Amino acid sequence: MTTATQTTSIVQFDYARPLWRRVLATREFAIIGLLVLVLVVASLTVQGFAQPLTYNYLLLDVAPILFIALPMTLVMTTGEIDLSVGSMAGLASVTTGVLVQSGAPFEIAALVALAVGVVGGAVNGYLVTVVGLPSLAVTIGTLALFRGIAVGMLGTTAVTEFPEFWTALAKAKLAGTSIPWVVIPFLVLLVIFVALYHFTPFGRGIFAVGLSSDAAKFSGVNVERTKFIVFVLAGFVAALAGVYYTLRYSSARGDNATGLELQVIAAVVLGGVSVFGGRGKIHGVIAAVLLIGVLSSALRLEGISSAIINIITGGLLIISVVGASVFAWAKTRRSSPTPARAAAASSS
């Protein structure tokens, strides 16, 4: 039996399943279901969890992770990784603070910080796509570089004087609700990234690059340009998260957003994006960010220490990765043609 015939048999087997199973029986919807379950259990059993104020602080806390998870999904779908996003958020925070402290209007300072994010993302993209270095090594280096620059600019001091309008806006609620205003810019970014990732030729190129760079090139995808763009997007959004982080806590410090990159990567992988590239869904990633946020919030209200919360989160991530591997193996076994089907296909 030829490869083409075998592939056709697998596809026919997959589409023989009911539509609801093909849509709902996925890792992404499993994460969404787990999120709903944890929300219900926490609301019923954790004192003080089912309060508008709790949800408000929950969304404020996970906002930087939600922001950065969007471009990180694209980066990891190409088969690359960016470990420098937390340090870039810190550098953008410090850039904003230093410029405001020197007398620059906040709006100008924020724009300069965003430009710094673009430049940082371009540095990562250049080293990966033009120089040909592995993204893991490159972004470990720029993680240290960006953080070193941030700490060097402010040392152990902090800038805490920012326009009250902007700091209040960063924590403001939508009229008549407990939903923070920061949800609005996130939803705008979400629409942009969903459209880019799932509904454009560029997005299809991202998946193609992650599955096979060589095959993507033969299909006409500019692999280097695609990777360069996703790294620039990651730098830009990380800087945006850094500016928000500054306003959220009314403080620009060199150690702001330390460790944020690990939380982002954990959520992206938990949300179903393959660490090898070529697979991912943004709705799964968003659900994973919220799941980790809800778990952390509920456990903190129960008096659980941060160390135990990290252990639980890490265990959940490991279970999800192992479970995904087992699920993929089982799916391959089910979709592989049986000897009877293979004989029938070869005879036809």
mmCIF file of C-alpha atoms in Angstrom:
data_model
loop_
_atom_site.group_PDB
_atom_site.id
_atom_site.type_symbol
_atom_site.label_atom_id
_atom_site.label_comp_id
_atom_site.label_asym_id
_atom_site.label_seq_id
_atom_site.Cartn_x
_atom_site.Cartn_y
_atom_site.Cartn_z
ATOM 1 C CA MET A 1 0.000 0.000 0.000
ATOM 2 C CA THR A 2 1.378 3.406 -0.942
ATOM 3 C CA THR A 3 1.869 6.272 1.480
ATOM 4 C CA ALA A 4 -0.839 8.274 -0.244
ATOM 5 C CA THR A 5 -3.301 5.410 0.157
ATOM 6 C CA GLN A 6 -2.401 5.023 3.841
ATOM 7 C CA THR A 7 -2.819 8.754 4.458
ATOM 8 C CA THR A 8 -6.193 8.703 2.741
ATOM 9 C CA SER A 9 -7.289 5.808 4.934
ATOM 10 C CA ILE A 10 -6.231 7.669 8.094
ATOM 11 C CA VAL A 11 -8.055 10.822 7.058
ATOM 12 C CA GLN A 12 -11.177 8.839 6.194
ATOM 13 C CA PHE A 13 -11.010 7.138 9.587
ATOM 14 C CA ASP A 14 -10.657 10.460 11.380
ATOM 15 C CA TYR A 15 -13.591 12.060 9.594
ATOM 16 C CA ALA A 16 -15.714 8.986 10.169
ATOM 17 C CA ARG A 17 -16.067 10.138 13.766
ATOM 18 C CA PRO A 18 -19.068 12.335 14.628
ATOM 19 C CA LEU A 19 -18.513 16.088 14.331
ATOM 20 C CA TRP A 20 -19.072 16.655 18.049
ATOM 21 C CA ARG A 21 -16.251 14.251 18.861
ATOM 22 C CA ARG A 22 -13.887 15.889 16.391
ATOM 23 C CA VAL A 23 -14.669 19.299 17.895
ATOM 24 C CA LEU A 24 -15.064 18.535 21.596
ATOM 25 C CA ALA A 25 -12.803 15.521 22.124
ATOM 26 C CA THR A 26 -9.661 17.634 22.019
ATOM 27 C CA ARG A 27 -7.028 18.661 24.504
ATOM 28 C CA GLU A 28 -8.151 22.279 24.312
ATOM 29 C CA PHE A 29 -11.717 21.477 25.308
ATOM 30 C CA ALA A 30 -10.414 19.195 28.045
ATOM 31 C CA ILE A 31 -8.589 22.206 29.513
ATOM 32 C CA ILE A 32 -11.738 24.317 29.204
ATOM 33 C CA GLY A 33 -13.728 21.606 30.970
ATOM 34 C CA LEU A 34 -11.122 21.388 33.735
ATOM 35 C CA LEU A 35 -11.243 25.175 34.106
ATOM 36 C CA VAL A 36 -15.018 25.098 34.560
ATOM 37 C CA LEU A 37 -14.715 22.241 37.061
ATOM 38 C CA VAL A 38 -12.073 24.037 39.124
ATOM 39 C CA LEU A 39 -14.143 27.243 39.090
ATOM 40 C CA VAL A 40 -17.220 25.399 40.369
ATOM 41 C CA VAL A 41 -15.307 23.490 43.060
ATOM 42 C CA ALA A 42 -13.436 26.599 44.219
ATOM 43 C CA SER A 43 -16.625 28.641 44.332
ATOM 44 C CA LEU A 44 -18.337 26.014 46.481
ATOM 45 C CA THR A 45 -15.486 25.085 48.804
ATOM 46 C CA VAL A 46 -13.056 28.024 49.101
ATOM 47 C CA GLN A 47 -14.266 30.792 51.379
ATOM 48 C CA GLY A 48 -14.104 34.184 49.714
ATOM 49 C CA PHE A 49 -13.373 32.865 46.231
ATOM 50 C CA ALA A 50 -16.804 33.474 44.688
ATOM 51 C CA GLN A 51 -16.542 37.221 45.204
ATOM 52 C CA PRO A 52 -16.381 39.950 42.536
ATOM 53 C CA LEU A 53 -13.218 41.338 44.139
ATOM 54 C CA THR A 54 -11.481 37.955 43.816
ATOM 55 C CA TYR A 55 -12.282 37.731 40.116
ATOM 56 C CA ASN A 56 -11.108 41.304 39.645
ATOM 57 C CA TYR A 57 -7.712 40.650 41.200
ATOM 58 C CA LEU A 58 -7.474 37.325 39.377
ATOM 59 C CA LEU A 59 -7.821 39.017 35.991
ATOM 60 C CA LEU A 60 -5.442 41.816 36.969
ATOM 61 C CA ASP A 61 -2.823 39.270 38.004
ATOM 62 C CA VAL A 62 -3.030 37.076 34.898
ATOM 63 C CA ALA A 63 -3.266 39.964 32.421
ATOM 64 C CA PRO A 64 0.501 40.095 31.644
ATOM 65 C CA ILE A 65 0.527 36.317 31.102
ATOM 66 C CA LEU A 66 -2.529 36.534 28.846
ATOM 67 C CA PHE A 67 -0.867 39.257 26.780
ATOM 68 C CA ILE A 68 2.443 37.467 26.272
ATOM 69 C CA ALA A 69 0.850 34.041 25.761
ATOM 70 C CA LEU A 70 -0.624 35.263 22.457
ATOM 71 C CA PRO A 71 2.673 35.840 20.588
ATOM 72 C CA MET A 72 4.352 32.972 22.486
ATOM 73 C CA THR A 73 1.772 30.656 20.928
ATOM 74 C CA LEU A 74 2.936 31.759 17.486
ATOM 75 C CA VAL A 75 6.622 31.454 18.401
ATOM 76 C CA MET A 76 6.260 27.930 19.773
ATOM 77 C CA THR A 77 4.073 26.809 16.871
ATOM 78 C CA THR A 78 7.023 27.543 14.576
ATOM 79 C CA GLY A 79 9.083 25.168 16.707
ATOM 80 C CA GLU A 80 11.028 27.956 18.449
ATOM 81 C CA ILE A 81 10.913 29.414 21.955
ATOM 82 C CA ASP A 82 11.444 32.844 23.534
ATOM 83 C CA LEU A 83 12.717 32.807 27.111
ATOM 84 C CA SER A 84 13.478 36.528 27.129
ATOM 85 C CA VAL A 85 9.903 37.857 27.336
ATOM 86 C CA GLY A 86 9.947 38.298 31.129
ATOM 87 C CA SER A 87 13.217 40.216 30.983
ATOM 88 C CA MET A 88 11.897 42.318 28.107
ATOM 89 C CA ALA A 89 8.826 43.188 30.185
ATOM 90 C CA GLY A 90 11.175 44.259 32.972
ATOM 91 C CA LEU A 91 13.321 46.307 30.597
ATOM 92 C CA ALA A 92 10.229 48.041 29.185
ATOM 93 C CA SER A 93 9.092 48.799 32.727
ATOM 94 C CA VAL A 94 12.441 50.347 33.620
ATOM 95 C CA THR A 95 12.599 52.300 30.345
ATOM 96 C CA THR A 96 9.191 53.777 31.079
ATOM 97 C CA GLY A 97 10.159 54.653 34.639
ATOM 98 C CA VAL A 98 13.514 56.237 33.776
ATOM 99 C CA LEU A 99 12.010 58.409 31.041
ATOM 100 C CA VAL A 100 9.118 59.546 33.235
ATOM 101 C CA GLN A 101 11.560 60.298 36.046
ATOM 102 C CA SER A 102 13.617 62.424 33.651
ATOM 103 C CA GLY A 103 10.556 64.535 32.804
ATOM 104 C CA ALA A 104 9.238 62.884 29.645
ATOM 105 C CA PRO A 105 5.455 62.562 29.247
ATOM 106 C CA PHE A 106 4.224 59.096 30.125
ATOM 107 C CA GLU A 107 2.804 58.564 26.639
ATOM 108 C CA ILE A 108 6.211 59.192 25.040
ATOM 109 C CA ALA A 109 7.936 56.979 27.606
ATOM 110 C CA ALA A 110 5.503 54.147 26.893
ATOM 111 C CA LEU A 111 6.006 54.452 23.130
ATOM 112 C CA VAL A 112 9.785 54.332 23.583
ATOM 113 C CA ALA A 113 9.376 51.224 25.770
ATOM 114 C CA LEU A 114 7.315 49.564 23.029
ATOM 115 C CA ALA A 115 10.003 50.464 20.497
ATOM 116 C CA VAL A 116 12.582 48.840 22.788
ATOM 117 C CA GLY A 117 10.435 45.700 22.734
ATOM 118 C CA VAL A 118 10.382 45.696 18.936
ATOM 119 C CA VAL A 119 14.167 46.102 18.805
ATOM 120 C CA GLY A 120 14.670 43.322 21.353
ATOM 121 C CA GLY A 121 12.388 40.998 19.418
ATOM 122 C CA ALA A 122 14.216 41.884 16.201
ATOM 123 C CA VAL A 123 17.557 41.008 17.843
ATOM 124 C CA ASN A 124 16.194 37.591 18.796
ATOM 125 C CA GLY A 125 14.721 37.090 15.340
ATOM 126 C CA TYR A 126 17.928 38.146 13.572
ATOM 127 C CA LEU A 127 20.127 35.815 15.602
ATOM 128 C CA VAL A 128 17.759 32.890 15.030
ATOM 129 C CA THR A 129 16.873 33.401 11.360
ATOM 130 C CA VAL A 130 19.927 35.100 9.846
ATOM 131 C CA VAL A 131 22.802 33.926 12.027
ATOM 132 C CA GLY A 132 21.149 30.516 12.424
ATOM 133 C CA LEU A 133 21.529 30.102 16.174
ATOM 134 C CA PRO A 134 19.070 27.948 18.163
ATOM 135 C CA SER A 135 16.353 30.026 19.786
ATOM 136 C CA LEU A 136 16.821 28.335 23.163
ATOM 137 C CA ALA A 137 20.442 29.491 23.381
ATOM 138 C CA VAL A 138 19.711 32.926 21.917
ATOM 139 C CA THR A 139 16.860 33.773 24.249
ATOM 140 C CA ILE A 140 18.663 32.458 27.324
ATOM 141 C CA GLY A 141 21.361 34.956 26.417
ATOM 142 C CA THR A 142 18.973 37.836 25.802
ATOM 143 C CA LEU A 143 17.088 36.928 28.978
ATOM 144 C CA ALA A 144 20.271 37.725 30.903
ATOM 145 C CA LEU A 145 21.126 40.689 28.649
ATOM 146 C CA PHE A 146 17.771 42.470 28.932
ATOM 147 C CA ARG A 147 17.556 41.838 32.670
ATOM 148 C CA GLY A 148 21.107 43.064 33.156
ATOM 149 C CA ILE A 149 20.370 46.293 31.287
ATOM 150 C CA ALA A 150 17.183 46.816 33.306
ATOM 151 C CA VAL A 151 18.928 46.316 36.642
ATOM 152 C CA GLY A 152 21.855 48.441 35.510
ATOM 153 C CA MET A 153 19.582 51.364 34.602
ATOM 154 C CA LEU A 154 17.928 51.584 38.022
ATOM 155 C CA GLY A 155 20.062 49.501 40.348
ATOM 156 C CA THR A 156 18.183 48.756 43.557
ATOM 157 C CA THR A 157 16.011 51.876 43.305
ATOM 158 C CA ALA A 158 12.487 52.145 41.944
ATOM 159 C CA VAL A 159 10.450 54.784 40.161
ATOM 160 C CA THR A 160 7.034 55.113 41.762
ATOM 161 C CA GLU A 161 5.709 58.451 40.505
ATOM 162 C CA PHE A 162 3.462 58.026 37.485
ATOM 163 C CA PRO A 163 0.441 60.009 36.232
ATOM 164 C CA GLU A 164 -2.543 59.130 38.390
ATOM 165 C CA PHE A 165 -4.796 58.882 35.337
ATOM 166 C CA TRP A 166 -2.795 55.984 33.899
ATOM 167 C CA THR A 167 -2.231 54.107 37.153
ATOM 168 C CA ALA A 168 -5.939 54.389 37.986
ATOM 169 C CA LEU A 169 -6.883 53.244 34.489
ATOM 170 C CA ALA A 170 -4.675 50.150 34.781
ATOM 171 C CA LYS A 171 -6.721 49.042 37.799
ATOM 172 C CA ALA A 172 -10.095 50.520 36.806
ATOM 173 C CA LYS A 173 -13.226 48.404 36.381
ATOM 174 C CA LEU A 174 -15.680 48.476 33.531
ATOM 175 C CA ALA A 175 -18.779 50.403 34.528
ATOM 176 C CA GLY A 176 -21.072 48.391 36.774
ATOM 177 C CA THR A 177 -18.899 45.255 36.775
ATOM 178 C CA SER A 178 -15.905 43.764 38.550
ATOM 179 C CA ILE A 179 -14.136 43.222 35.221
ATOM 180 C CA PRO A 180 -10.934 45.284 34.964
ATOM 181 C CA TRP A 181 -10.517 47.690 32.084
ATOM 182 C CA VAL A 182 -7.356 45.872 30.927
ATOM 183 C CA VAL A 183 -9.627 43.172 29.474
ATOM 184 C CA ILE A 184 -10.520 45.556 26.629
ATOM 185 C CA PRO A 185 -7.005 45.909 25.124
ATOM 186 C CA PHE A 186 -6.506 42.183 25.665
ATOM 187 C CA LEU A 187 -9.654 41.370 23.687
ATOM 188 C CA VAL A 188 -8.454 43.639 20.878
ATOM 189 C CA LEU A 189 -5.133 41.791 20.780
ATOM 190 C CA LEU A 190 -6.937 38.461 21.013
ATOM 191 C CA VAL A 191 -9.036 39.199 17.920
ATOM 192 C CA ILE A 192 -5.928 40.280 16.004
ATOM 193 C CA PHE A 193 -3.906 37.207 16.957
ATOM 194 C CA VAL A 194 -6.762 34.744 16.385
ATOM 195 C CA ALA A 195 -7.328 36.196 12.910
ATOM 196 C CA LEU A 196 -3.599 36.187 12.155
ATOM 197 C CA TYR A 197 -2.989 32.694 13.516
ATOM 198 C CA HIS A 198 -6.030 30.806 12.282
ATOM 199 C CA PHE A 199 -7.394 32.692 9.269
ATOM 200 C CA THR A 200 -4.519 34.096 7.196
ATOM 201 C CA PRO A 201 -1.871 32.681 4.846
ATOM 202 C CA PHE A 202 0.747 33.926 7.323
ATOM 203 C CA GLY A 203 -0.844 31.828 10.067
ATOM 204 C CA ARG A 204 -0.904 28.762 7.831
ATOM 205 C CA GLY A 205 2.755 29.416 7.171
ATOM 206 C CA ILE A 206 3.422 29.373 10.925
ATOM 207 C CA PHE A 207 1.944 25.880 11.193
ATOM 208 C CA ALA A 208 3.817 24.736 8.080
ATOM 209 C CA VAL A 209 7.137 25.970 9.473
ATOM 210 C CA GLY A 210 6.512 24.147 12.737
ATOM 211 C CA LEU A 211 5.687 20.888 10.987
ATOM 212 C CA SER A 212 8.661 21.008 8.623
ATOM 213 C CA SER A 213 10.794 23.993 7.638
ATOM 214 C CA ASP A 214 11.996 22.244 4.492
ATOM 215 C CA ALA A 215 8.493 21.344 3.373
ATOM 216 C CA ALA A 216 7.335 24.884 4.158
ATOM 217 C CA LYS A 217 10.061 26.306 1.924
ATOM 218 C CA PHE A 218 9.039 24.035 -0.936
ATOM 219 C CA SER A 219 5.463 25.254 -0.412
ATOM 220 C CA GLY A 220 6.555 28.860 -0.880
ATOM 221 C CA VAL A 221 6.648 29.940 2.771
ATOM 222 C CA ASN A 222 9.398 32.391 3.670
ATOM 223 C CA VAL A 223 10.570 30.552 6.773
ATOM 224 C CA GLU A 224 13.086 33.148 7.947
ATOM 225 C CA ARG A 225 10.670 36.056 7.577
ATOM 226 C CA THR A 226 7.897 34.147 9.366
ATOM 227 C CA LYS A 227 10.107 33.378 12.369
ATOM 228 C CA PHE A 228 11.507 36.914 12.433
ATOM 229 C CA ILE A 229 8.011 38.428 12.542
ATOM 230 C CA VAL A 230 6.799 36.211 15.401
ATOM 231 C CA PHE A 231 9.863 37.112 17.487
ATOM 232 C CA VAL A 232 9.243 40.824 16.862
ATOM 233 C CA LEU A 233 5.606 40.364 17.904
ATOM 234 C CA ALA A 234 6.753 38.617 21.083
ATOM 235 C CA GLY A 235 9.094 41.479 21.939
ATOM 236 C CA PHE A 236 6.438 44.105 21.272
ATOM 237 C CA VAL A 237 3.720 42.434 23.361
ATOM 238 C CA ALA A 238 6.186 41.654 26.161
ATOM 239 C CA ALA A 239 7.039 45.366 26.296
ATOM 240 C CA LEU A 240 3.322 46.190 26.349
ATOM 241 C CA ALA A 241 2.908 43.809 29.287
ATOM 242 C CA GLY A 242 5.846 45.533 30.976
ATOM 243 C CA VAL A 243 4.198 48.939 30.664
ATOM 244 C CA TYR A 244 0.985 47.500 32.116
ATOM 245 C CA TYR A 245 2.966 45.843 34.911
ATOM 246 C CA THR A 246 4.466 49.232 35.782
ATOM 247 C CA LEU A 247 1.077 50.930 36.001
ATOM 248 C CA ARG A 248 -0.568 48.001 37.791
ATOM 249 C CA TYR A 249 1.901 48.199 40.680
ATOM 250 C CA SER A 250 2.855 51.896 40.259
ATOM 251 C CA SER A 251 6.481 50.841 40.289
ATOM 252 C CA ALA A 252 9.303 50.497 37.761
ATOM 253 C CA ARG A 253 12.017 48.164 39.043
ATOM 254 C CA GLY A 254 14.786 46.189 37.420
ATOM 255 C CA ASP A 255 13.363 42.925 38.758
ATOM 256 C CA ASN A 256 9.801 43.487 37.570
ATOM 257 C CA ALA A 257 8.234 40.451 35.836
ATOM 258 C CA THR A 258 11.036 38.102 36.949
ATOM 259 C CA GLY A 259 10.051 34.519 36.124
ATOM 260 C CA LEU A 260 7.101 35.604 33.990
ATOM 261 C CA GLU A 261 8.464 33.712 30.977
ATOM 262 C CA LEU A 262 8.152 30.377 32.789
ATOM 263 C CA GLN A 263 4.510 31.026 33.645
ATOM 264 C CA VAL A 264 3.787 31.945 30.041
ATOM 265 C CA ILE A 265 5.507 28.877 28.586
ATOM 266 C CA ALA A 266 3.815 26.593 31.118
ATOM 267 C CA ALA A 267 0.406 27.961 30.126
ATOM 268 C CA VAL A 268 1.115 27.712 26.393
ATOM 269 C CA VAL A 269 2.242 24.086 26.645
ATOM 270 C CA LEU A 270 -0.615 23.204 28.987
ATOM 271 C CA GLY A 271 -2.995 24.813 26.491
ATOM 272 C CA GLY A 272 -2.058 22.311 23.798
ATOM 273 C CA VAL A 273 0.734 23.968 21.811
ATOM 274 C CA SER A 274 3.289 21.353 20.845
ATOM 275 C CA VAL A 275 6.837 21.980 22.070
ATOM 276 C CA PHE A 276 7.984 20.600 18.720
ATOM 277 C CA GLY A 277 5.871 23.044 16.725
ATOM 278 C CA GLY A 278 3.112 22.660 14.173
ATOM 279 C CA ARG A 279 0.167 22.395 16.549
ATOM 280 C CA GLY A 280 -1.803 24.762 18.762
ATOM 281 C CA LYS A 281 -5.068 26.583 19.379
ATOM 282 C CA ILE A 282 -5.323 29.981 21.028
ATOM 283 C CA HIS A 283 -8.530 29.172 22.904
ATOM 284 C CA GLY A 284 -6.719 26.310 24.624
ATOM 285 C CA VAL A 285 -3.896 28.621 25.667
ATOM 286 C CA ILE A 286 -6.287 31.225 27.093
ATOM 287 C CA ALA A 287 -8.115 28.518 29.043
ATOM 288 C CA ALA A 288 -4.786 27.239 30.410
ATOM 289 C CA VAL A 289 -3.732 30.717 31.579
ATOM 290 C CA LEU A 290 -7.046 31.152 33.376
ATOM 291 C CA LEU A 291 -6.849 27.627 34.825
ATOM 292 C CA ILE A 292 -3.436 28.300 36.356
ATOM 293 C CA GLY A 293 -4.655 31.675 37.613
ATOM 294 C CA VAL A 294 -7.787 30.210 39.199
ATOM 295 C CA LEU A 295 -5.830 27.396 40.846
ATOM 296 C CA SER A 296 -3.261 29.821 42.244
ATOM 297 C CA SER A 297 -5.920 32.213 43.532
ATOM 298 C CA ALA A 298 -7.956 29.458 45.207
ATOM 299 C CA LEU A 299 -4.905 27.862 46.805
ATOM 300 C CA ARG A 300 -3.650 31.211 48.116
ATOM 301 C CA LEU A 301 -7.036 31.833 49.723
ATOM 302 C CA GLU A 302 -6.657 28.436 51.399
ATOM 303 C CA GLY A 303 -3.324 29.527 52.829
ATOM 304 C CA ILE A 304 -1.182 27.308 50.578
ATOM 305 C CA SER A 305 2.381 28.575 50.117
ATOM 306 C CA SER A 306 3.767 29.713 46.759
ATOM 307 C CA ALA A 307 6.211 26.778 46.726
ATOM 308 C CA ILE A 308 3.362 24.250 46.936
ATOM 309 C CA ILE A 309 1.416 26.151 44.273
ATOM 310 C CA ASN A 310 4.435 25.938 41.951
ATOM 311 C CA ILE A 311 4.704 22.202 42.604
ATOM 312 C CA ILE A 312 1.018 21.696 41.783
ATOM 313 C CA THR A 313 1.294 23.793 38.632
ATOM 314 C CA GLY A 314 4.398 21.926 37.517
ATOM 315 C CA GLY A 315 2.753 18.582 38.194
ATOM 316 C CA LEU A 316 -0.296 19.613 36.185
ATOM 317 C CA LEU A 317 1.966 20.606 33.298
ATOM 318 C CA ILE A 318 3.847 17.297 33.357
ATOM 319 C CA ILE A 319 0.594 15.329 33.495
ATOM 320 C CA SER A 320 -0.772 17.304 30.543
ATOM 321 C CA VAL A 321 2.350 16.682 28.431
ATOM 322 C CA VAL A 322 2.400 12.961 29.244
ATOM 323 C CA GLY A 323 -1.334 12.732 28.689
ATOM 324 C CA ALA A 324 -1.024 14.445 25.316
ATOM 325 C CA SER A 325 1.669 11.963 24.266
ATOM 326 C CA VAL A 326 -0.472 8.992 25.308
ATOM 327 C CA PHE A 327 -3.507 10.498 23.560
ATOM 328 C CA ALA A 328 -1.517 11.051 20.357
ATOM 329 C CA TRP A 329 -0.186 7.468 20.477
ATOM 330 C CA ALA A 330 -3.674 6.059 21.000
ATOM 331 C CA LYS A 331 -5.063 8.196 18.184
ATOM 332 C CA THR A 332 -2.335 6.981 15.846
ATOM 333 C CA ARG A 333 -3.073 3.383 16.778
ATOM 334 C CA ARG A 334 -6.792 3.853 16.142
ATOM 335 C CA SER A 335 -6.263 5.660 12.851
ATOM 336 C CA SER A 336 -3.705 3.178 11.491
ATOM 337 C CA PRO A 337 -5.355 0.935 8.904
ATOM 338 C CA THR A 338 -5.963 -2.626 10.072
ATOM 339 C CA PRO A 339 -4.510 -5.469 7.994
ATOM 340 C CA ALA A 340 -7.957 -6.110 6.509
ATOM 341 C CA ARG A 341 -8.359 -2.474 5.472
ATOM 342 C CA ALA A 342 -4.795 -2.395 4.169
ATOM 343 C CA ALA A 343 -5.383 -5.478 2.026
ATOM 344 C CA ALA A 344 -8.629 -4.042 0.668
ATOM 345 C CA ALA A 345 -6.929 -0.733 -0.142
ATOM 346 C CA SER A 346 -3.990 -2.404 -1.888
ATOM 347 C CA SER A 347 -6.249 -4.659 -3.959
ATOM 348 C CA SER A 348 -8.273 -1.662 -5.095
#
